[in-house]
């Protein structure tokens, strides 16, 4: 079947199959589903095939659909074991999104991650609910992988002012378009450094809810020469309303 022969319902059915593929019987997955999906490589140009934990699945999928973009979820295995295993697989190069939610990541593991040459196409890193602290956040900026990320999710990671400063200290230029820093105990000092940094010029979405900064931080964000008008707008409006706790 050619690309132009797929109607919308067929595309929807195909994507439903893609999203459910990790829950199928492995033999069926390997023998029938992946070869079928490989007949439609264009579907993987923008989408991604979600995989959970099993690297044999990932390796087979990468061989059958070489152009596939994978979203790999590693949030249930022993600390460090799955990450170390992933970095040994050639198929790691196909991973565009990596979810490590609640995976007990440490600064040492994060440093290993960002200095690995395996994840050459990784664009999105989800570290939500990892208590990485300031040391872990600083470790993220210690390797070249950080510079290729478009999305970094750090909700409830205890980053704090020191960790935010560590992220800003990355020696290259940020490529991030989305940065989630909600619930990270960031105060006015950290926000002022964020707002003053040219690194944030790439951002199109900046999430800062439930932090510790007050009016001083809001003013820094509202007056930042680097943030987009869309990002600055709610802080400008909050100041105009004399609302000092809108983001806390």
PDB file of C-alpha atoms in Angstrom:
ATOM      1  CA  UNK A   1       0.000   0.000   0.000  1.00  0.00           C
ATOM      2  CA  UNK A   2       1.317   3.423  -0.930  1.00  0.00           C
ATOM      3  CA  UNK A   3       1.243   6.539   1.238  1.00  0.00           C
ATOM      4  CA  UNK A   4      -1.574   8.164  -0.746  1.00  0.00           C
ATOM      5  CA  UNK A   5      -3.703   5.011  -0.414  1.00  0.00           C
ATOM      6  CA  UNK A   6      -4.040   5.350   3.360  1.00  0.00           C
ATOM      7  CA  UNK A   7      -7.240   7.140   4.342  1.00  0.00           C
ATOM      8  CA  UNK A   8      -7.662   8.861   7.705  1.00  0.00           C
ATOM      9  CA  UNK A   9      -9.372   5.899   9.392  1.00  0.00           C
ATOM     10  CA  UNK A  10      -6.550   3.592   8.273  1.00  0.00           C
ATOM     11  CA  UNK A  11      -3.979   6.020   9.654  1.00  0.00           C
ATOM     12  CA  UNK A  12      -5.834   6.235  12.958  1.00  0.00           C
ATOM     13  CA  UNK A  13      -6.040   2.447  13.195  1.00  0.00           C
ATOM     14  CA  UNK A  14      -2.361   2.134  12.423  1.00  0.00           C
ATOM     15  CA  UNK A  15      -1.392   4.596  15.121  1.00  0.00           C
ATOM     16  CA  UNK A  16      -3.635   2.823  17.616  1.00  0.00           C
ATOM     17  CA  UNK A  17      -1.723  -0.340  16.787  1.00  0.00           C
ATOM     18  CA  UNK A  18       1.598   1.446  17.172  1.00  0.00           C
ATOM     19  CA  UNK A  19       0.678   2.819  20.585  1.00  0.00           C
ATOM     20  CA  UNK A  20      -0.501  -0.577  21.828  1.00  0.00           C
ATOM     21  CA  UNK A  21       2.362  -2.607  20.419  1.00  0.00           C
ATOM     22  CA  UNK A  22       4.278  -2.934  23.685  1.00  0.00           C
ATOM     23  CA  UNK A  23       1.446  -4.868  25.317  1.00  0.00           C
ATOM     24  CA  UNK A  24       1.254  -7.547  22.644  1.00  0.00           C
ATOM     25  CA  UNK A  25       2.622 -11.050  22.713  1.00  0.00           C
ATOM     26  CA  UNK A  26       6.316 -10.789  21.865  1.00  0.00           C
ATOM     27  CA  UNK A  27       6.336 -13.519  19.195  1.00  0.00           C
ATOM     28  CA  UNK A  28       3.355 -11.931  17.458  1.00  0.00           C
ATOM     29  CA  UNK A  29       4.992  -8.528  17.766  1.00  0.00           C
ATOM     30  CA  UNK A  30       8.224  -9.764  16.196  1.00  0.00           C
ATOM     31  CA  UNK A  31       6.725 -11.978  13.496  1.00  0.00           C
ATOM     32  CA  UNK A  32       3.698  -9.997  12.341  1.00  0.00           C
ATOM     33  CA  UNK A  33       3.215  -6.520  13.768  1.00  0.00           C
ATOM     34  CA  UNK A  34       6.636  -4.984  13.142  1.00  0.00           C
ATOM     35  CA  UNK A  35       6.906  -6.275   9.559  1.00  0.00           C
ATOM     36  CA  UNK A  36       3.440  -4.847   8.914  1.00  0.00           C
ATOM     37  CA  UNK A  37       4.433  -1.469  10.345  1.00  0.00           C
ATOM     38  CA  UNK A  38       7.607  -1.463   8.288  1.00  0.00           C
ATOM     39  CA  UNK A  39       5.422  -1.171   5.166  1.00  0.00           C
ATOM     40  CA  UNK A  40       4.522   2.371   6.315  1.00  0.00           C
ATOM     41  CA  UNK A  41       7.860   3.995   7.201  1.00  0.00           C
ATOM     42  CA  UNK A  42       6.523   7.524   6.604  1.00  0.00           C
ATOM     43  CA  UNK A  43       4.393   7.188   9.753  1.00  0.00           C
ATOM     44  CA  UNK A  44       7.575   7.282  11.816  1.00  0.00           C
ATOM     45  CA  UNK A  45       8.859  10.539  10.390  1.00  0.00           C
ATOM     46  CA  UNK A  46       6.908  12.595  12.946  1.00  0.00           C
ATOM     47  CA  UNK A  47       5.405  10.063  15.318  1.00  0.00           C
ATOM     48  CA  UNK A  48       7.123   7.635  17.646  1.00  0.00           C
ATOM     49  CA  UNK A  49       6.763   3.999  18.641  1.00  0.00           C
ATOM     50  CA  UNK A  50       6.424   3.708  22.408  1.00  0.00           C
ATOM     51  CA  UNK A  51       8.458   0.914  23.994  1.00  0.00           C
ATOM     52  CA  UNK A  52       8.610  -0.258  27.614  1.00  0.00           C
ATOM     53  CA  UNK A  53      11.716  -1.704  29.257  1.00  0.00           C
ATOM     54  CA  UNK A  54      12.554  -4.565  26.876  1.00  0.00           C
ATOM     55  CA  UNK A  55      15.673  -3.961  24.835  1.00  0.00           C
ATOM     56  CA  UNK A  56      15.201  -7.070  22.679  1.00  0.00           C
ATOM     57  CA  UNK A  57      11.939  -5.444  21.511  1.00  0.00           C
ATOM     58  CA  UNK A  58      13.762  -2.219  20.784  1.00  0.00           C
ATOM     59  CA  UNK A  59      16.565  -3.912  18.891  1.00  0.00           C
ATOM     60  CA  UNK A  60      14.222  -5.969  16.696  1.00  0.00           C
ATOM     61  CA  UNK A  61      12.046  -2.936  15.998  1.00  0.00           C
ATOM     62  CA  UNK A  62      15.047  -0.840  14.972  1.00  0.00           C
ATOM     63  CA  UNK A  63      16.197  -3.551  12.566  1.00  0.00           C
ATOM     64  CA  UNK A  64      12.783  -3.943  10.920  1.00  0.00           C
ATOM     65  CA  UNK A  65      11.929  -0.222  10.833  1.00  0.00           C
ATOM     66  CA  UNK A  66      15.309   1.546  10.605  1.00  0.00           C
ATOM     67  CA  UNK A  67      13.743   5.003  10.329  1.00  0.00           C
ATOM     68  CA  UNK A  68      11.525   4.594  13.413  1.00  0.00           C
ATOM     69  CA  UNK A  69      11.632   7.213  16.162  1.00  0.00           C
ATOM     70  CA  UNK A  70      11.246   5.527  19.543  1.00  0.00           C
ATOM     71  CA  UNK A  71       9.828   6.777  22.815  1.00  0.00           C
ATOM     72  CA  UNK A  72      11.481   4.533  25.391  1.00  0.00           C
ATOM     73  CA  UNK A  73      10.049   4.311  28.913  1.00  0.00           C
ATOM     74  CA  UNK A  74      12.425   3.100  31.629  1.00  0.00           C
ATOM     75  CA  UNK A  75      10.692   3.838  34.904  1.00  0.00           C
ATOM     76  CA  UNK A  76      10.259   0.488  36.607  1.00  0.00           C
ATOM     77  CA  UNK A  77      13.577  -1.381  36.627  1.00  0.00           C
ATOM     78  CA  UNK A  78      16.473  -1.414  39.111  1.00  0.00           C
ATOM     79  CA  UNK A  79      18.335   1.857  39.460  1.00  0.00           C
ATOM     80  CA  UNK A  80      20.939   2.260  36.755  1.00  0.00           C
ATOM     81  CA  UNK A  81      20.623  -1.253  35.352  1.00  0.00           C
ATOM     82  CA  UNK A  82      18.264  -0.427  32.517  1.00  0.00           C
ATOM     83  CA  UNK A  83      20.060   2.761  31.597  1.00  0.00           C
ATOM     84  CA  UNK A  84      23.414   0.998  31.440  1.00  0.00           C
ATOM     85  CA  UNK A  85      21.877  -1.735  29.291  1.00  0.00           C
ATOM     86  CA  UNK A  86      20.294   0.780  26.938  1.00  0.00           C
ATOM     87  CA  UNK A  87      23.583   2.540  26.251  1.00  0.00           C
ATOM     88  CA  UNK A  88      25.072  -0.747  24.979  1.00  0.00           C
ATOM     89  CA  UNK A  89      22.409  -1.284  22.307  1.00  0.00           C
ATOM     90  CA  UNK A  90      22.900   0.068  18.766  1.00  0.00           C
ATOM     91  CA  UNK A  91      19.159   0.774  18.691  1.00  0.00           C
ATOM     92  CA  UNK A  92      19.707   3.497  21.285  1.00  0.00           C
ATOM     93  CA  UNK A  93      20.427   5.729  18.301  1.00  0.00           C
ATOM     94  CA  UNK A  94      16.726   5.446  17.347  1.00  0.00           C
ATOM     95  CA  UNK A  95      15.502   6.771  20.701  1.00  0.00           C
ATOM     96  CA  UNK A  96      14.138  10.307  20.367  1.00  0.00           C
ATOM     97  CA  UNK A  97      12.266  10.441  23.683  1.00  0.00           C
ATOM     98  CA  UNK A  98      13.450   8.900  26.953  1.00  0.00           C
ATOM     99  CA  UNK A  99      11.178   8.724  29.996  1.00  0.00           C
ATOM    100  CA  UNK A 100      12.842   8.015  33.342  1.00  0.00           C
ATOM    101  CA  UNK A 101       9.996   9.037  35.641  1.00  0.00           C
ATOM    102  CA  UNK A 102      10.668   8.104  39.251  1.00  0.00           C
ATOM    103  CA  UNK A 103      13.678   6.003  38.259  1.00  0.00           C
ATOM    104  CA  UNK A 104      15.880   7.048  41.212  1.00  0.00           C
ATOM    105  CA  UNK A 105      18.415   8.724  38.981  1.00  0.00           C
ATOM    106  CA  UNK A 106      21.619   9.925  40.653  1.00  0.00           C
ATOM    107  CA  UNK A 107      24.172  12.568  39.593  1.00  0.00           C
ATOM    108  CA  UNK A 108      26.541   9.745  38.600  1.00  0.00           C
ATOM    109  CA  UNK A 109      23.934   8.104  36.344  1.00  0.00           C
ATOM    110  CA  UNK A 110      22.961  11.429  34.819  1.00  0.00           C
ATOM    111  CA  UNK A 111      26.584  12.247  34.048  1.00  0.00           C
ATOM    112  CA  UNK A 112      26.914   8.856  32.374  1.00  0.00           C
ATOM    113  CA  UNK A 113      23.779   9.561  30.356  1.00  0.00           C
ATOM    114  CA  UNK A 114      24.787  12.986  29.039  1.00  0.00           C
ATOM    115  CA  UNK A 115      28.295  11.808  28.143  1.00  0.00           C
ATOM    116  CA  UNK A 116      27.138   8.727  26.236  1.00  0.00           C
ATOM    117  CA  UNK A 117      27.595   8.645  22.480  1.00  0.00           C
ATOM    118  CA  UNK A 118      24.735   6.144  22.139  1.00  0.00           C
ATOM    119  CA  UNK A 119      21.730   8.480  22.284  1.00  0.00           C
ATOM    120  CA  UNK A 120      22.734  10.603  19.320  1.00  0.00           C
ATOM    121  CA  UNK A 121      19.135  11.441  18.320  1.00  0.00           C
ATOM    122  CA  UNK A 122      17.631  12.009  21.763  1.00  0.00           C
ATOM    123  CA  UNK A 123      15.519  15.177  21.819  1.00  0.00           C
ATOM    124  CA  UNK A 124      13.263  14.778  24.863  1.00  0.00           C
ATOM    125  CA  UNK A 125      14.290  13.733  28.392  1.00  0.00           C
ATOM    126  CA  UNK A 126      11.689  13.187  31.121  1.00  0.00           C
ATOM    127  CA  UNK A 127      13.104  13.065  34.667  1.00  0.00           C
ATOM    128  CA  UNK A 128       9.861  13.860  36.493  1.00  0.00           C
ATOM    129  CA  UNK A 129       9.791  12.787  40.174  1.00  0.00           C
ATOM    130  CA  UNK A 130      13.512  12.052  40.393  1.00  0.00           C
ATOM    131  CA  UNK A 131      15.081  13.681  43.452  1.00  0.00           C
ATOM    132  CA  UNK A 132      18.222  14.660  41.551  1.00  0.00           C
ATOM    133  CA  UNK A 133      18.786  17.872  43.509  1.00  0.00           C
ATOM    134  CA  UNK A 134      21.252  20.605  42.592  1.00  0.00           C
ATOM    135  CA  UNK A 135      24.061  18.120  41.959  1.00  0.00           C
ATOM    136  CA  UNK A 136      21.960  16.122  39.532  1.00  0.00           C
ATOM    137  CA  UNK A 137      20.793  19.204  37.654  1.00  0.00           C
ATOM    138  CA  UNK A 138      24.374  20.405  37.345  1.00  0.00           C
ATOM    139  CA  UNK A 139      25.425  16.945  36.144  1.00  0.00           C
ATOM    140  CA  UNK A 140      22.976  17.265  33.233  1.00  0.00           C
ATOM    141  CA  UNK A 141      24.986  20.165  31.830  1.00  0.00           C
ATOM    142  CA  UNK A 142      28.271  18.263  32.101  1.00  0.00           C
ATOM    143  CA  UNK A 143      27.967  16.463  28.760  1.00  0.00           C
ATOM    144  CA  UNK A 144      27.257  17.101  25.087  1.00  0.00           C
ATOM    145  CA  UNK A 145      23.871  15.331  25.099  1.00  0.00           C
ATOM    146  CA  UNK A 146      22.357  18.262  27.008  1.00  0.00           C
ATOM    147  CA  UNK A 147      23.023  20.503  24.033  1.00  0.00           C
ATOM    148  CA  UNK A 148      20.887  18.407  21.671  1.00  0.00           C
ATOM    149  CA  UNK A 149      17.764  18.315  23.859  1.00  0.00           C
ATOM    150  CA  UNK A 150      14.624  20.136  22.742  1.00  0.00           C
ATOM    151  CA  UNK A 151      12.526  19.176  25.777  1.00  0.00           C
ATOM    152  CA  UNK A 152      13.605  18.713  29.412  1.00  0.00           C
ATOM    153  CA  UNK A 153      11.029  17.797  32.058  1.00  0.00           C
ATOM    154  CA  UNK A 154      12.204  18.282  35.658  1.00  0.00           C
ATOM    155  CA  UNK A 155       8.940  18.477  37.606  1.00  0.00           C
ATOM    156  CA  UNK A 156       9.545  17.829  41.331  1.00  0.00           C
ATOM    157  CA  UNK A 157      13.267  17.153  41.035  1.00  0.00           C
ATOM    158  CA  UNK A 158      14.472  19.436  43.899  1.00  0.00           C
ATOM    159  CA  UNK A 159      16.581  21.493  41.496  1.00  0.00           C
ATOM    160  CA  UNK A 160      16.669  24.680  43.586  1.00  0.00           C
ATOM    161  CA  UNK A 161      18.592  27.863  42.785  1.00  0.00           C
ATOM    162  CA  UNK A 162      21.958  26.098  42.694  1.00  0.00           C
ATOM    163  CA  UNK A 163      20.736  23.419  40.292  1.00  0.00           C
ATOM    164  CA  UNK A 164      19.193  26.000  37.994  1.00  0.00           C
ATOM    165  CA  UNK A 165      22.492  27.867  37.939  1.00  0.00           C
ATOM    166  CA  UNK A 166      24.169  24.585  37.011  1.00  0.00           C
ATOM    167  CA  UNK A 167      21.828  24.133  34.038  1.00  0.00           C
ATOM    168  CA  UNK A 168      22.536  27.689  32.913  1.00  0.00           C
ATOM    169  CA  UNK A 169      26.283  27.061  33.082  1.00  0.00           C
ATOM    170  CA  UNK A 170      26.208  24.679  30.108  1.00  0.00           C
ATOM    171  CA  UNK A 171      29.154  25.862  27.965  1.00  0.00           C
ATOM    172  CA  UNK A 172      27.295  25.586  24.667  1.00  0.00           C
ATOM    173  CA  UNK A 173      23.984  27.090  23.612  1.00  0.00           C
ATOM    174  CA  UNK A 174      20.708  25.602  24.785  1.00  0.00           C
ATOM    175  CA  UNK A 175      18.497  24.095  22.077  1.00  0.00           C
ATOM    176  CA  UNK A 176      15.603  23.644  24.510  1.00  0.00           C
ATOM    177  CA  UNK A 177      12.167  24.767  23.406  1.00  0.00           C
ATOM    178  CA  UNK A 178      10.355  23.290  26.445  1.00  0.00           C
ATOM    179  CA  UNK A 179      11.636  23.389  30.029  1.00  0.00           C
ATOM    180  CA  UNK A 180       9.516  22.175  32.939  1.00  0.00           C
ATOM    181  CA  UNK A 181      10.815  23.431  36.299  1.00  0.00           C
ATOM    182  CA  UNK A 182       7.613  23.225  38.324  1.00  0.00           C
ATOM    183  CA  UNK A 183       7.850  22.450  42.046  1.00  0.00           C
ATOM    184  CA  UNK A 184      11.607  22.797  42.342  1.00  0.00           C
ATOM    185  CA  UNK A 185      12.053  25.205  45.284  1.00  0.00           C
ATOM    186  CA  UNK A 186      13.465  27.906  43.007  1.00  0.00           C
ATOM    187  CA  UNK A 187      13.615  31.337  44.628  1.00  0.00           C
ATOM    188  CA  UNK A 188      14.086  34.916  43.470  1.00  0.00           C
ATOM    189  CA  UNK A 189      17.845  34.571  43.094  1.00  0.00           C
ATOM    190  CA  UNK A 190      17.587  31.583  40.773  1.00  0.00           C
ATOM    191  CA  UNK A 191      14.817  33.187  38.725  1.00  0.00           C
ATOM    192  CA  UNK A 192      16.851  36.378  38.295  1.00  0.00           C
ATOM    193  CA  UNK A 193      19.760  34.379  36.897  1.00  0.00           C
ATOM    194  CA  UNK A 194      17.404  32.492  34.599  1.00  0.00           C
ATOM    195  CA  UNK A 195      15.813  35.673  33.273  1.00  0.00           C
ATOM    196  CA  UNK A 196      19.203  37.311  32.684  1.00  0.00           C
ATOM    197  CA  UNK A 197      20.695  34.373  30.806  1.00  0.00           C
ATOM    198  CA  UNK A 198      20.800  34.336  27.021  1.00  0.00           C
ATOM    199  CA  UNK A 199      20.355  30.543  27.210  1.00  0.00           C
ATOM    200  CA  UNK A 200      16.591  30.985  27.616  1.00  0.00           C
ATOM    201  CA  UNK A 201      16.201  32.646  24.210  1.00  0.00           C
ATOM    202  CA  UNK A 202      15.454  29.251  22.641  1.00  0.00           C
ATOM    203  CA  UNK A 203      12.518  28.547  24.980  1.00  0.00           C
ATOM    204  CA  UNK A 204       8.945  28.548  23.713  1.00  0.00           C
ATOM    205  CA  UNK A 205       7.445  26.984  26.840  1.00  0.00           C
ATOM    206  CA  UNK A 206       8.708  27.593  30.382  1.00  0.00           C
ATOM    207  CA  UNK A 207       6.805  26.061  33.307  1.00  0.00           C
ATOM    208  CA  UNK A 208       7.593  27.565  36.720  1.00  0.00           C
ATOM    209  CA  UNK A 209       4.481  26.964  38.841  1.00  0.00           C
ATOM    210  CA  UNK A 210       4.775  26.088  42.539  1.00  0.00           C
ATOM    211  CA  UNK A 211       8.242  27.483  43.193  1.00  0.00           C
ATOM    212  CA  UNK A 212       9.484  29.818  45.946  1.00  0.00           C
ATOM    213  CA  UNK A 213      10.032  33.060  44.020  1.00  0.00           C
ATOM    214  CA  UNK A 214       7.941  36.148  44.724  1.00  0.00           C
ATOM    215  CA  UNK A 215       7.508  39.609  43.159  1.00  0.00           C
ATOM    216  CA  UNK A 216      11.236  40.102  42.664  1.00  0.00           C
ATOM    217  CA  UNK A 217      11.434  36.991  40.527  1.00  0.00           C
ATOM    218  CA  UNK A 218       8.264  37.884  38.654  1.00  0.00           C
ATOM    219  CA  UNK A 219       9.711  41.284  37.766  1.00  0.00           C
ATOM    220  CA  UNK A 220      12.910  39.671  36.511  1.00  0.00           C
ATOM    221  CA  UNK A 221      10.907  37.380  34.232  1.00  0.00           C
ATOM    222  CA  UNK A 222       8.653  40.175  33.028  1.00  0.00           C
ATOM    223  CA  UNK A 223      11.660  42.336  32.145  1.00  0.00           C
ATOM    224  CA  UNK A 224      13.867  39.609  30.666  1.00  0.00           C
ATOM    225  CA  UNK A 225      15.439  40.657  27.360  1.00  0.00           C
ATOM    226  CA  UNK A 226      15.710  37.009  26.320  1.00  0.00           C
ATOM    227  CA  UNK A 227      12.311  35.448  27.022  1.00  0.00           C
ATOM    228  CA  UNK A 228       9.547  35.562  24.420  1.00  0.00           C
ATOM    229  CA  UNK A 229       6.563  37.895  24.916  1.00  0.00           C
ATOM    230  CA  UNK A 230       4.314  34.850  25.309  1.00  0.00           C
ATOM    231  CA  UNK A 231       6.359  33.530  28.226  1.00  0.00           C
ATOM    232  CA  UNK A 232       6.609  36.967  29.859  1.00  0.00           C
ATOM    233  CA  UNK A 233       2.929  37.864  29.507  1.00  0.00           C
ATOM    234  CA  UNK A 234       1.533  36.110  32.633  1.00  0.00           C
ATOM    235  CA  UNK A 235       4.251  37.608  34.818  1.00  0.00           C
ATOM    236  CA  UNK A 236       3.587  41.096  33.458  1.00  0.00           C
ATOM    237  CA  UNK A 237      -0.129  40.648  34.112  1.00  0.00           C
ATOM    238  CA  UNK A 238       0.517  39.355  37.632  1.00  0.00           C
ATOM    239  CA  UNK A 239       2.592  42.439  38.457  1.00  0.00           C
ATOM    240  CA  UNK A 240      -0.092  44.721  37.082  1.00  0.00           C
ATOM    241  CA  UNK A 241      -2.627  42.997  39.364  1.00  0.00           C
ATOM    242  CA  UNK A 242      -0.234  43.312  42.312  1.00  0.00           C
ATOM    243  CA  UNK A 243      -0.512  39.561  42.689  1.00  0.00           C
ATOM    244  CA  UNK A 244       2.676  38.382  44.415  1.00  0.00           C
ATOM    245  CA  UNK A 245       1.772  34.717  44.820  1.00  0.00           C
ATOM    246  CA  UNK A 246       0.255  33.754  41.487  1.00  0.00           C
ATOM    247  CA  UNK A 247       3.028  31.240  40.763  1.00  0.00           C
ATOM    248  CA  UNK A 248       3.488  29.884  44.278  1.00  0.00           C
TER     249      UNK A 248
END
